[in-house]
């Protein structure tokens, strides 16, 4: 990873001056985000992260002074050509030729592995994660909440797999209360899977590239939830109310100020009882390090209770279970004004996109307009959904989502297609032995600087499981690439320069494509 070699080099010099092991310094050195006010520096060290006195009463002036003092003690070398102090940071500017060479070589060499191979992830232990998402209710329609669960869960699974973790994807179907639970009568054998296959749901899974390792369902845990009730009783955790229902006291003082109902008065199980059985079953079967559930935030209490009861039952792994919640999507209506379900979303997005493509002057003859419209439309949905914090509610707008300029999935797809056709136009040859040192224009440097940050952005998303960091990174990448595309022509430039620029654009497209794929978007090559 290009950024790694620079960070390491900066850390090794700092380590001598600060007398700290370089490993401890690496994470405090970050690539400077590219902004409108162009910065020259490529990396910065935050002084607060390396000083002993990290208390908040350490004044800003002190930090600035410390930064200046530290900067004075550091020397430029073959890698770093300039060192300066900013408010609370020491800034490093990399040798320009080295910057272009190292970054581009690394992106072209690593391809889809660029960023994920970073040493930022070297201390993160590889884990096995069970991720449950989508989980529609079979007898009812698949609604926007399930759509959100599907795309969020898919993103989390993609990211974890890319970072080298093992992932089991489970779709936990709400089939309870159907005449015979689907799984009870053999969901796998009786052709219900066929039905699912021909449904818009399956269709969505196939475009999005979503797959599940396991289909399970509530009905499957009918009997097992009786065993759970028995265990709760044996452990003295089950209390009967006057109404005859069974509850588990979850309060600290055991005064029932917080409790969860796990049994109906007729002795039958509830949603949470089946979830208890399912969680224990999953852990027995997969012995995973973590279990993740992706649903809307109205179920936050449910999952909190679930994890609490598991803990009371003595399952310490309950602490490694996580509910990833998301907010409500408001105003998702079709042109006809109805609240929409999955098939409507897919139809709507396809038809709106087809119409936009037909009226756009820039649209080329596309081989399969339907398929392209769908991929671009889904990108629009996903980006609109992933732009903010997952837990916040948002107002859905078709017009906003489908704008071709501005911060949309359409813009990402458009940029990808343009960069792709640029490569095609210029022979699409393997770019090797290209001298990229000539890439010194500010617009080229901005792209290079932005490429340096990719691993940090992936790291952030992997920590808080929020896609928004990657989304805003890709939008900025697209804006920077669009500007560079205008100011740094390939056609008509001297061969060496043309080759170098092609390299830059190819690197930008590769990173754009791999980021989009993580989000669950299939990049298009024409539109
Ligand atoms: N089928 C449920 C619903 O539509 C979501 C299931 C979430 N997962 C779970 N293990 N409870 O509300």
Short mmCIF file of C-alpha atoms and ligand atoms in Angstrom, two decimals:
data_model
loop_
_atom_site.label_atom_id
_atom_site.label_comp_id
_atom_site.label_asym_id
_atom_site.label_seq_id
_atom_site.Cartn_x
_atom_site.Cartn_y
_atom_site.Cartn_z
CA UNK A 1 0.00 0.00 0.00
CA UNK A 2 1.46 3.26 -1.16
CA UNK A 3 0.33 5.27 1.83
CA UNK A 4 1.88 2.65 4.12
CA UNK A 5 5.37 3.04 2.76
CA UNK A 6 5.14 6.81 3.23
CA UNK A 7 3.64 6.53 6.70
CA UNK A 8 6.32 4.06 7.68
CA UNK A 9 9.06 6.30 6.45
CA UNK A 10 7.68 9.32 8.32
CA UNK A 11 7.11 7.19 11.44
CA UNK A 12 10.67 5.92 11.45
CA UNK A 13 12.09 9.41 11.57
CA UNK A 14 9.58 10.52 14.18
CA UNK A 15 10.29 7.48 16.25
CA UNK A 16 13.90 8.51 16.72
CA UNK A 17 13.04 12.05 17.69
CA UNK A 18 10.12 11.17 19.96
CA UNK A 19 11.65 7.98 21.28
CA UNK A 20 8.46 6.03 20.59
CA UNK A 21 8.15 2.76 18.66
CA UNK A 22 7.24 3.47 15.01
CA UNK A 23 4.25 1.07 15.19
CA UNK A 24 2.65 3.37 17.74
CA UNK A 25 3.04 6.34 15.45
CA UNK A 26 1.68 4.90 12.20
CA UNK A 27 -1.97 5.36 13.16
CA UNK A 28 -1.36 8.99 14.14
CA UNK A 29 -0.11 9.83 10.67
CA UNK A 30 -2.94 10.39 8.22
CA UNK A 31 -3.27 11.53 4.66
CA UNK A 32 -4.50 15.11 4.41
CA UNK A 33 -8.00 15.25 2.88
CA UNK A 34 -8.08 17.08 -0.42
CA UNK A 35 -10.17 20.22 -0.20
CA UNK A 36 -11.03 23.17 -2.41
CA UNK A 37 -8.35 25.21 -0.71
CA UNK A 38 -5.53 23.11 -1.99
CA UNK A 39 -3.02 21.89 0.55
CA UNK A 40 0.47 21.05 -0.48
CA UNK A 41 1.12 18.63 2.33
CA UNK A 42 0.20 14.99 1.85
CA UNK A 43 0.34 13.69 5.42
CA UNK A 44 -0.14 15.09 8.87
CA UNK A 45 0.70 14.01 12.35
CA UNK A 46 -1.70 15.19 15.00
CA UNK A 47 0.34 16.47 17.92
CA UNK A 48 -2.38 15.69 20.45
CA UNK A 49 -2.10 11.99 19.60
CA UNK A 50 1.60 11.79 20.47
CA UNK A 51 1.93 14.12 23.43
CA UNK A 52 1.80 12.77 26.96
CA UNK A 53 -0.56 15.48 28.03
CA UNK A 54 -3.55 14.69 25.91
CA UNK A 55 -5.97 16.30 28.36
CA UNK A 56 -8.36 18.79 26.92
CA UNK A 57 -6.87 21.64 28.94
CA UNK A 58 -3.79 21.49 26.76
CA UNK A 59 -4.27 24.80 24.96
CA UNK A 60 -4.40 25.16 21.21
CA UNK A 61 -1.46 27.56 21.38
CA UNK A 62 0.58 24.99 23.27
CA UNK A 63 -0.18 22.40 20.65
CA UNK A 64 0.86 24.76 17.89
CA UNK A 65 4.08 25.53 19.72
CA UNK A 66 4.78 21.85 20.24
CA UNK A 67 4.12 21.21 16.55
CA UNK A 68 6.59 23.91 15.61
CA UNK A 69 9.23 22.52 17.96
CA UNK A 70 8.78 19.03 16.65
CA UNK A 71 8.86 20.18 13.03
CA UNK A 72 12.17 21.93 13.68
CA UNK A 73 13.73 18.72 14.92
CA UNK A 74 12.76 16.73 11.83
CA UNK A 75 14.72 16.66 8.60
CA UNK A 76 13.72 16.29 4.98
CA UNK A 77 15.02 13.22 3.23
CA UNK A 78 14.62 11.24 0.02
CA UNK A 79 10.93 10.63 0.78
CA UNK A 80 9.82 13.81 2.53
CA UNK A 81 10.69 17.00 0.78
CA UNK A 82 9.04 19.51 3.11
CA UNK A 83 8.02 19.64 6.76
CA UNK A 84 5.90 22.37 8.28
CA UNK A 85 3.83 23.04 11.38
CA UNK A 86 0.12 23.78 11.34
CA UNK A 87 -2.37 24.33 14.15
CA UNK A 88 -1.79 21.18 16.16
CA UNK A 89 -0.26 19.21 13.31
CA UNK A 90 3.09 18.58 11.70
CA UNK A 91 2.66 18.41 7.94
CA UNK A 92 4.70 16.37 5.51
CA UNK A 93 5.02 16.82 1.78
CA UNK A 94 6.26 13.82 -0.14
CA UNK A 95 8.76 14.07 -2.97
CA UNK A 96 6.48 14.74 -5.98
CA UNK A 97 7.98 12.18 -8.34
CA UNK A 98 7.93 9.54 -5.68
CA UNK A 99 4.31 10.32 -4.86
CA UNK A 100 3.11 9.73 -8.42
CA UNK A 101 5.25 6.65 -8.93
CA UNK A 102 4.48 4.92 -5.67
CA UNK A 103 0.74 5.55 -5.67
CA UNK A 104 0.11 4.56 -9.27
CA UNK A 105 2.38 1.55 -9.19
CA UNK A 106 0.62 0.31 -6.11
CA UNK A 107 -2.93 0.82 -7.42
CA UNK A 108 -2.17 -0.86 -10.72
CA UNK A 109 -0.38 -3.71 -8.99
CA UNK A 110 -2.93 -4.35 -6.24
CA UNK A 111 -6.03 -3.71 -8.36
CA UNK A 112 -9.10 -4.61 -6.31
CA UNK A 113 -6.84 -5.34 -3.35
CA UNK A 114 -5.64 -1.75 -3.20
CA UNK A 115 -6.38 -0.34 0.24
CA UNK A 116 -7.43 -3.57 1.90
CA UNK A 117 -3.84 -4.80 2.03
CA UNK A 118 -2.87 -1.79 4.13
CA UNK A 119 -0.99 -2.30 7.34
CA UNK A 120 -3.72 -0.32 9.08
CA UNK A 121 -5.50 -3.68 9.15
CA UNK A 122 -2.52 -5.74 10.22
CA UNK A 123 -3.37 -5.55 13.92
CA UNK A 124 -7.04 -6.34 13.36
CA UNK A 125 -7.56 -10.06 14.08
CA UNK A 126 -9.27 -12.06 11.33
CA UNK A 127 -12.68 -13.08 12.55
CA UNK A 128 -15.67 -15.16 11.65
CA UNK A 129 -18.89 -13.18 11.53
CA UNK A 130 -22.47 -14.32 11.14
CA UNK A 131 -24.44 -11.53 9.50
CA UNK A 132 -28.20 -11.72 9.39
CA UNK A 133 -29.91 -9.36 7.01
CA UNK A 134 -32.86 -8.89 4.65
CA UNK A 135 -35.15 -11.20 6.68
CA UNK A 136 -38.50 -10.39 5.09
CA UNK A 137 -41.81 -11.78 6.25
CA UNK A 138 -42.84 -14.30 3.64
CA UNK A 139 -46.57 -13.86 3.96
CA UNK A 140 -46.34 -10.09 3.74
CA UNK A 141 -44.82 -7.79 1.19
CA UNK A 142 -41.16 -6.96 1.16
CA UNK A 143 -41.05 -3.31 2.15
CA UNK A 144 -38.52 -0.50 2.12
CA UNK A 145 -37.16 -1.52 5.53
CA UNK A 146 -36.26 -4.95 4.18
CA UNK A 147 -34.69 -3.33 1.14
CA UNK A 148 -32.55 -1.22 3.45
CA UNK A 149 -31.61 -4.22 5.55
CA UNK A 150 -30.61 -6.05 2.37
CA UNK A 151 -28.32 -3.37 1.03
CA UNK A 152 -26.81 -2.51 4.43
CA UNK A 153 -26.18 -6.16 5.33
CA UNK A 154 -24.71 -6.83 1.93
CA UNK A 155 -22.35 -3.89 2.34
CA UNK A 156 -21.17 -5.05 5.77
CA UNK A 157 -20.62 -8.57 4.47
CA UNK A 158 -18.72 -7.31 1.39
CA UNK A 159 -16.50 -5.10 3.49
CA UNK A 160 -15.70 -7.85 5.98
CA UNK A 161 -14.90 -10.35 3.24
CA UNK A 162 -12.69 -7.82 1.45
CA UNK A 163 -10.77 -7.32 4.68
CA UNK A 164 -10.13 -11.02 4.99
CA UNK A 165 -12.78 -12.03 7.51
CA UNK A 166 -14.96 -15.07 7.15
CA UNK A 167 -18.63 -14.27 6.74
CA UNK A 168 -21.80 -16.37 6.95
CA UNK A 169 -24.80 -14.57 5.44
CA UNK A 170 -28.14 -15.58 6.87
CA UNK A 171 -31.60 -14.62 5.70
CA UNK A 172 -33.99 -15.23 8.59
CA UNK A 173 -37.42 -15.42 7.05
CA UNK A 174 -40.43 -14.34 9.04
CA UNK A 175 -42.60 -17.32 8.26
CA UNK A 176 -44.23 -17.61 11.62
CA UNK A 177 -47.98 -17.94 11.65
CA UNK A 178 -48.15 -19.26 8.11
CA UNK A 179 -50.21 -22.34 7.89
CA UNK A 180 -47.21 -24.58 8.29
CA UNK A 181 -43.99 -22.69 8.77
CA UNK A 182 -42.23 -22.77 5.45
CA UNK A 183 -39.11 -24.22 6.92
CA UNK A 184 -41.06 -26.65 9.00
CA UNK A 185 -42.50 -28.37 5.93
CA UNK A 186 -39.17 -28.33 4.16
CA UNK A 187 -38.65 -25.01 2.51
CA UNK A 188 -35.66 -26.37 0.66
CA UNK A 189 -37.50 -29.38 -0.75
CA UNK A 190 -41.00 -28.27 -1.56
CA UNK A 191 -40.28 -25.76 -4.21
CA UNK A 192 -40.78 -22.63 -2.17
CA UNK A 193 -37.26 -21.75 -3.08
CA UNK A 194 -38.38 -21.90 -6.70
CA UNK A 195 -41.06 -19.41 -5.88
CA UNK A 196 -38.52 -17.19 -4.24
CA UNK A 197 -36.25 -17.54 -7.24
CA UNK A 198 -38.83 -16.20 -9.62
CA UNK A 199 -39.77 -13.37 -7.30
CA UNK A 200 -38.60 -9.77 -7.55
CA UNK A 201 -36.76 -10.44 -4.33
CA UNK A 202 -34.48 -12.93 -5.97
CA UNK A 203 -34.13 -10.62 -8.88
CA UNK A 204 -32.93 -7.89 -6.56
CA UNK A 205 -30.46 -10.26 -4.92
CA UNK A 206 -28.98 -11.18 -8.31
CA UNK A 207 -28.32 -7.57 -9.42
CA UNK A 208 -27.05 -6.47 -6.26
CA UNK A 209 -24.93 -9.60 -6.24
CA UNK A 210 -26.40 -10.54 -2.87
CA UNK A 211 -26.30 -14.16 -1.86
CA UNK A 212 -27.04 -16.04 1.32
CA UNK A 213 -25.20 -18.97 2.77
CA UNK A 214 -28.19 -19.97 4.78
CA UNK A 215 -31.93 -19.46 4.70
CA UNK A 216 -33.49 -19.97 8.08
CA UNK A 217 -36.81 -18.92 9.50
CA UNK A 218 -38.79 -18.40 12.62
CA UNK A 219 -40.90 -21.52 12.18
CA UNK A 220 -37.78 -23.62 12.37
CA UNK A 221 -37.41 -22.61 16.00
CA UNK A 222 -40.88 -23.63 17.06
CA UNK A 223 -39.77 -26.62 19.09
CA UNK A 224 -36.44 -25.24 20.11
CA UNK A 225 -38.09 -22.25 21.71
CA UNK A 226 -39.89 -24.63 24.06
CA UNK A 227 -36.48 -25.91 25.11
CA UNK A 228 -35.42 -22.32 25.72
CA UNK A 229 -38.40 -21.76 28.00
CA UNK A 230 -37.46 -24.91 29.87
CA UNK A 231 -33.86 -23.75 30.29
CA UNK A 232 -34.99 -20.34 31.46
CA UNK A 233 -37.20 -22.04 34.02
CA UNK A 234 -34.42 -24.38 35.19
CA UNK A 235 -32.10 -21.43 35.64
CA UNK A 236 -34.73 -19.63 37.68
CA UNK A 237 -34.98 -16.86 35.14
CA UNK A 238 -38.59 -17.39 34.08
CA UNK A 239 -41.30 -15.71 36.12
CA UNK A 240 -45.03 -16.20 35.64
CA UNK A 241 -47.30 -13.18 35.75
CA UNK A 242 -50.88 -13.24 37.06
CA UNK A 243 -52.04 -13.24 33.47
CA UNK A 244 -50.11 -16.44 32.97
CA UNK A 245 -47.47 -15.04 30.65
CA UNK A 246 -43.78 -15.76 31.19
CA UNK A 247 -41.28 -12.95 31.67
CA UNK A 248 -37.57 -12.51 32.33
CA UNK A 249 -36.54 -9.77 34.73
CA UNK A 250 -33.87 -7.64 33.08
CA UNK A 251 -33.53 -4.95 35.73
CA UNK A 252 -30.37 -4.52 37.72
CA UNK A 253 -32.15 -4.38 41.07
CA UNK A 254 -34.43 -7.27 40.14
CA UNK A 255 -37.48 -5.10 40.70
CA UNK A 256 -39.00 -5.76 37.27
CA UNK A 257 -38.41 -2.15 36.23
CA UNK A 258 -37.31 -3.71 32.97
CA UNK A 259 -38.43 -7.09 31.69
CA UNK A 260 -39.07 -9.07 28.55
CA UNK A 261 -42.06 -11.29 27.81
CA UNK A 262 -40.92 -14.62 26.44
CA UNK A 263 -44.05 -16.77 26.73
CA UNK A 264 -47.72 -16.32 25.97
CA UNK A 265 -50.30 -17.37 28.54
CA UNK A 266 -51.03 -20.50 26.48
CA UNK A 267 -47.39 -21.49 26.79
CA UNK A 268 -46.41 -20.70 23.21
CA UNK A 269 -43.32 -18.78 22.17
CA UNK A 270 -42.89 -15.19 21.03
CA UNK A 271 -40.66 -13.47 18.49
CA UNK A 272 -37.90 -13.04 21.07
CA UNK A 273 -38.08 -16.67 22.26
CA UNK A 274 -37.50 -17.86 18.71
CA UNK A 275 -34.65 -15.39 18.36
CA UNK A 276 -33.04 -16.80 21.51
CA UNK A 277 -33.22 -20.29 20.04
CA UNK A 278 -31.91 -19.08 16.69
CA UNK A 279 -28.96 -17.22 18.22
CA UNK A 280 -27.86 -20.22 20.29
CA UNK A 281 -28.28 -22.47 17.29
CA UNK A 282 -26.14 -20.19 15.11
CA UNK A 283 -23.41 -19.99 17.67
CA UNK A 284 -23.36 -23.78 18.12
CA UNK A 285 -23.26 -24.32 14.41
CA UNK A 286 -20.76 -21.68 13.36
CA UNK A 287 -18.77 -20.89 16.52
CA UNK A 288 -18.31 -17.40 15.22
CA UNK A 289 -16.55 -14.45 16.83
CA UNK A 290 -19.39 -12.05 16.26
CA UNK A 291 -23.05 -12.02 15.24
CA UNK A 292 -24.56 -9.03 13.52
CA UNK A 293 -28.26 -8.31 13.00
CA UNK A 294 -29.32 -5.65 10.53
CA UNK A 295 -32.82 -4.21 11.00
CA UNK A 296 -34.50 -0.85 11.40
CA UNK A 297 -34.12 0.92 14.70
CA UNK A 298 -37.65 0.17 15.88
CA UNK A 299 -36.23 -3.23 16.87
CA UNK A 300 -33.40 -1.83 18.99
CA UNK A 301 -35.13 -2.73 22.24
CA UNK A 302 -35.85 -6.20 21.01
CA UNK A 303 -32.19 -6.88 20.28
CA UNK A 304 -31.03 -5.27 23.51
CA UNK A 305 -33.36 -7.62 25.39
CA UNK A 306 -32.22 -10.57 23.32
CA UNK A 307 -28.56 -9.95 24.15
CA UNK A 308 -29.38 -9.33 27.82
CA UNK A 309 -31.27 -12.60 28.18
CA UNK A 310 -28.49 -14.53 26.46
CA UNK A 311 -26.04 -13.00 28.92
CA UNK A 312 -28.25 -13.98 31.87
CA UNK A 313 -28.40 -17.51 30.50
CA UNK A 314 -24.63 -17.58 30.77
CA UNK A 315 -23.68 -17.05 27.14
CA UNK A 316 -20.81 -14.62 27.35
CA UNK A 317 -20.63 -14.36 23.58
CA UNK A 318 -23.75 -12.22 23.80
CA UNK A 319 -21.32 -9.35 24.33
CA UNK A 320 -20.01 -9.95 20.84
CA UNK A 321 -23.46 -9.69 19.26
CA UNK A 322 -24.32 -6.45 17.59
CA UNK A 323 -27.48 -4.85 16.28
CA UNK A 324 -26.75 -2.57 13.33
CA UNK A 325 -29.81 -0.39 13.08
CA UNK A 326 -30.99 2.03 10.45
CA UNK A 327 -33.58 4.77 10.30
CA UNK A 328 -36.83 5.14 8.43
CA UNK A 329 -37.08 6.09 4.81
CA UNK A 330 -39.88 8.57 4.33
CA UNK A 331 -41.70 9.44 1.16
CA UNK A 332 -40.78 6.47 -0.94
CA UNK A 333 -43.74 6.61 -3.27
CA UNK A 334 -44.28 5.74 -6.89
CA UNK A 335 -45.51 8.21 -9.47
CA UNK A 336 -48.96 6.91 -8.77
CA UNK A 337 -48.43 7.99 -5.20
CA UNK A 338 -48.50 4.66 -3.48
CA UNK A 339 -46.25 3.41 -0.80
CA UNK A 340 -43.96 1.06 -2.55
CA UNK A 341 -42.79 -2.44 -2.25
CA UNK A 342 -39.83 -4.08 -3.83
CA UNK A 343 -41.23 -4.75 -7.28
CA UNK A 344 -42.42 -1.17 -7.48
CA UNK A 345 -39.02 0.18 -6.52
CA UNK A 346 -37.32 -1.89 -9.18
CA UNK A 347 -39.85 -0.97 -11.86
CA UNK A 348 -39.80 2.66 -10.93
CA UNK A 349 -36.05 2.99 -10.84
CA UNK A 350 -35.70 1.24 -14.19
CA UNK A 351 -38.33 3.27 -15.96
CA UNK A 352 -37.17 6.59 -14.56
CA UNK A 353 -33.59 5.84 -15.50
CA UNK A 354 -34.56 4.72 -19.01
CA UNK A 355 -36.41 7.96 -19.47
CA UNK A 356 -33.48 10.03 -18.16
CA UNK A 357 -31.08 8.17 -20.40
CA UNK A 358 -33.27 8.68 -23.43
CA UNK A 359 -33.46 12.42 -22.87
CA UNK A 360 -29.78 12.95 -21.99
CA UNK A 361 -27.62 14.30 -24.77
CA UNK A 362 -24.58 12.52 -23.44
CA UNK A 363 -26.09 9.05 -23.57
CA UNK A 364 -24.35 6.79 -26.04
CA UNK A 365 -25.88 3.86 -27.81
CA UNK A 366 -26.00 1.41 -24.94
CA UNK A 367 -26.02 -2.29 -25.66
CA UNK A 368 -28.55 -3.30 -23.06
CA UNK A 369 -30.42 -0.19 -21.94
CA UNK A 370 -32.70 -2.08 -19.54
CA UNK A 371 -29.81 -3.65 -17.70
CA UNK A 372 -27.82 -0.42 -17.62
CA UNK A 373 -30.84 1.52 -16.39
CA UNK A 374 -31.27 -0.95 -13.60
CA UNK A 375 -27.63 -0.87 -12.50
CA UNK A 376 -27.53 2.91 -12.59
CA UNK A 377 -30.87 3.12 -10.83
CA UNK A 378 -29.76 0.80 -8.05
CA UNK A 379 -26.59 2.82 -7.64
CA UNK A 380 -28.80 5.87 -7.21
CA UNK A 381 -30.86 4.15 -4.52
CA UNK A 382 -27.83 2.86 -2.67
CA UNK A 383 -25.97 6.16 -2.64
CA UNK A 384 -29.03 8.09 -1.50
CA UNK A 385 -29.42 5.53 1.26
CA UNK A 386 -25.78 5.44 2.32
CA UNK A 387 -24.93 9.11 2.25
CA UNK A 388 -25.88 9.86 5.83
CA UNK A 389 -25.55 8.03 9.10
CA UNK A 390 -27.48 4.76 8.86
CA UNK A 391 -29.43 5.48 12.01
CA UNK A 392 -30.89 8.73 10.72
CA UNK A 393 -34.24 8.82 9.00
CA UNK A 394 -34.26 10.47 5.62
CA UNK A 395 -36.68 11.86 3.11
CA UNK A 396 -36.49 9.89 -0.09
CA UNK A 397 -36.60 11.78 -3.37
CA UNK A 398 -36.45 10.16 -6.78
CA UNK A 399 -35.40 13.40 -8.39
CA UNK A 400 -32.55 13.95 -5.99
CA UNK A 401 -31.40 10.34 -6.20
CA UNK A 402 -31.43 10.29 -9.99
CA UNK A 403 -29.66 13.58 -10.73
CA UNK A 404 -26.80 13.00 -13.10
CA UNK A 405 -24.68 15.73 -11.56
CA UNK A 406 -24.21 16.28 -7.89
CA UNK A 407 -23.63 13.70 -5.24
CA UNK A 408 -25.52 10.72 -6.60
CA UNK A 409 -24.99 7.15 -7.62
CA UNK A 410 -25.75 8.20 -11.19
CA UNK A 411 -22.76 10.52 -11.06
CA UNK A 412 -20.51 7.69 -9.82
CA UNK A 413 -21.70 5.42 -12.62
CA UNK A 414 -21.31 8.17 -15.17
CA UNK A 415 -17.75 8.88 -14.04
CA UNK A 416 -16.91 5.20 -14.13
CA UNK A 417 -18.31 4.81 -17.64
CA UNK A 418 -16.42 7.87 -18.89
CA UNK A 419 -13.11 6.73 -17.45
CA UNK A 420 -13.70 3.31 -18.87
CA UNK A 421 -14.34 4.61 -22.35
CA UNK A 422 -11.27 6.81 -22.11
CA UNK A 423 -9.21 3.67 -21.60
CA UNK A 424 -10.99 1.93 -24.46
CA UNK A 425 -10.42 4.85 -26.77
CA UNK A 426 -6.71 4.77 -26.16
CA UNK A 427 -6.14 1.15 -26.85
CA UNK A 428 -6.84 -0.23 -23.41
CA UNK A 429 -3.31 -1.57 -23.30
CA UNK A 430 -1.53 -2.81 -20.20
CA UNK A 431 0.25 0.20 -18.84
CA UNK A 432 3.71 -0.84 -17.75
CA UNK A 433 6.98 1.02 -17.61
CA UNK A 434 5.24 4.31 -17.91
CA UNK A 435 7.12 7.26 -16.52
CA UNK A 436 4.51 8.96 -14.36
CA UNK A 437 6.88 11.46 -12.79
CA UNK A 438 5.54 14.10 -15.17
CA UNK A 439 2.18 14.17 -13.38
CA UNK A 440 2.79 17.40 -11.55
CA UNK A 441 -0.24 19.56 -12.32
CA UNK A 442 -2.30 20.47 -9.24
CA UNK A 443 -5.31 18.53 -10.57
CA UNK A 444 -3.19 15.40 -10.97
CA UNK A 445 -1.67 15.83 -7.51
CA UNK A 446 -5.14 16.16 -6.00
CA UNK A 447 -6.18 12.81 -7.46
CA UNK A 448 -2.96 11.19 -6.20
CA UNK A 449 -3.41 12.65 -2.74
CA UNK A 450 -6.95 11.41 -2.63
CA UNK A 451 -5.89 7.91 -3.67
CA UNK A 452 -3.50 7.92 -0.71
CA UNK A 453 -6.41 8.11 1.71
CA UNK A 454 -8.37 5.09 0.57
CA UNK A 455 -7.09 2.70 3.24
CA UNK A 456 -7.91 5.15 6.02
CA UNK A 457 -11.43 5.51 4.73
CA UNK A 458 -11.90 1.74 4.56
CA UNK A 459 -10.54 1.52 8.06
CA UNK A 460 -13.11 4.01 9.35
CA UNK A 461 -15.99 2.19 7.73
CA UNK A 462 -14.73 -1.12 9.08
CA UNK A 463 -14.69 0.34 12.59
CA UNK A 464 -18.16 1.85 12.75
CA UNK A 465 -19.78 -0.14 9.90
CA UNK A 466 -21.04 3.09 8.35
CA UNK A 467 -20.87 3.20 4.54
CA UNK A 468 -20.97 7.01 4.46
CA UNK A 469 -17.17 7.36 4.70
CA UNK A 470 -16.71 5.31 1.54
CA UNK A 471 -19.58 7.10 -0.19
CA UNK A 472 -18.18 10.56 0.36
CA UNK A 473 -14.71 9.34 -0.59
CA UNK A 474 -16.00 8.00 -3.92
CA UNK A 475 -17.99 11.14 -4.64
CA UNK A 476 -14.90 13.27 -4.07
CA UNK A 477 -12.84 10.90 -6.19
CA UNK A 478 -15.38 11.28 -8.99
CA UNK A 479 -15.36 15.07 -8.74
CA UNK A 480 -11.57 15.18 -8.77
CA UNK A 481 -11.40 12.77 -11.70
CA UNK A 482 -13.98 14.82 -13.62
CA UNK A 483 -11.92 17.99 -13.15
CA UNK A 484 -8.71 16.22 -14.12
CA UNK A 485 -10.44 14.74 -17.14
CA UNK A 486 -11.14 18.25 -18.34
CA UNK A 487 -7.80 19.87 -17.57
CA UNK A 488 -5.45 16.99 -18.34
CA UNK A 489 -6.28 15.80 -21.85
CA UNK A 490 -4.91 12.51 -23.07
CA UNK A 491 -5.72 13.05 -26.70
CA UNK A 492 -3.24 15.33 -28.39
CA UNK A 493 -0.66 15.19 -25.57
CA UNK A 494 2.89 14.00 -26.14
CA UNK A 495 2.99 10.18 -25.95
CA UNK A 496 4.79 10.02 -22.62
CA UNK A 497 2.46 12.48 -20.98
CA UNK A 498 -0.59 10.82 -22.51
CA UNK A 499 0.50 7.46 -21.10
CA UNK A 500 1.11 8.92 -17.67
CA UNK A 501 -2.33 10.55 -17.64
CA UNK A 502 -3.97 7.34 -18.76
CA UNK A 503 -2.30 5.64 -15.81
CA UNK A 504 -3.73 8.24 -13.47
CA UNK A 505 -7.24 7.82 -14.86
CA UNK A 506 -6.99 4.07 -14.83
CA UNK A 507 -5.96 4.12 -11.18
CA UNK A 508 -8.86 6.43 -10.35
CA UNK A 509 -11.28 4.12 -12.15
CA UNK A 510 -9.94 0.99 -10.43
CA UNK A 511 -10.38 2.48 -6.98
CA UNK A 512 -13.79 3.87 -7.91
CA UNK A 513 -14.88 0.46 -9.15
CA UNK A 514 -13.69 -1.43 -6.11
CA UNK A 515 -15.29 1.06 -3.73
CA UNK A 516 -18.57 0.86 -5.65
CA UNK A 517 -18.51 -2.93 -5.50
CA UNK A 518 -18.05 -2.84 -1.74
CA UNK A 519 -21.19 -0.74 -1.53
CA UNK A 520 -23.06 -3.32 -3.61
CA UNK A 521 -23.03 -1.35 -6.86
CA UNK A 522 -22.11 -2.95 -10.18
CA UNK A 523 -20.12 -0.36 -12.16
CA UNK A 524 -21.34 0.13 -15.73
CA UNK A 525 -19.03 0.65 -18.66
CA UNK A 526 -21.48 2.55 -20.84
CA UNK A 527 -24.46 4.77 -20.19
N1 LIG B 1 -38.77 -10.55 9.87
C1 LIG B 1 -38.56 -9.47 10.78
C2 LIG B 1 -39.34 -8.23 10.31
O1 LIG B 1 -39.67 -8.12 9.18
C3 LIG B 1 -37.12 -9.08 10.89
C4 LIG B 1 -36.26 -10.16 11.48
C5 LIG B 1 -35.03 -9.61 12.07
N2 LIG B 1 -34.18 -10.61 12.59
C6 LIG B 1 -34.31 -11.26 13.74
N3 LIG B 1 -33.46 -12.17 14.03
N4 LIG B 1 -35.26 -10.94 14.58
O2 LIG B 1 -39.60 -7.36 11.12
#
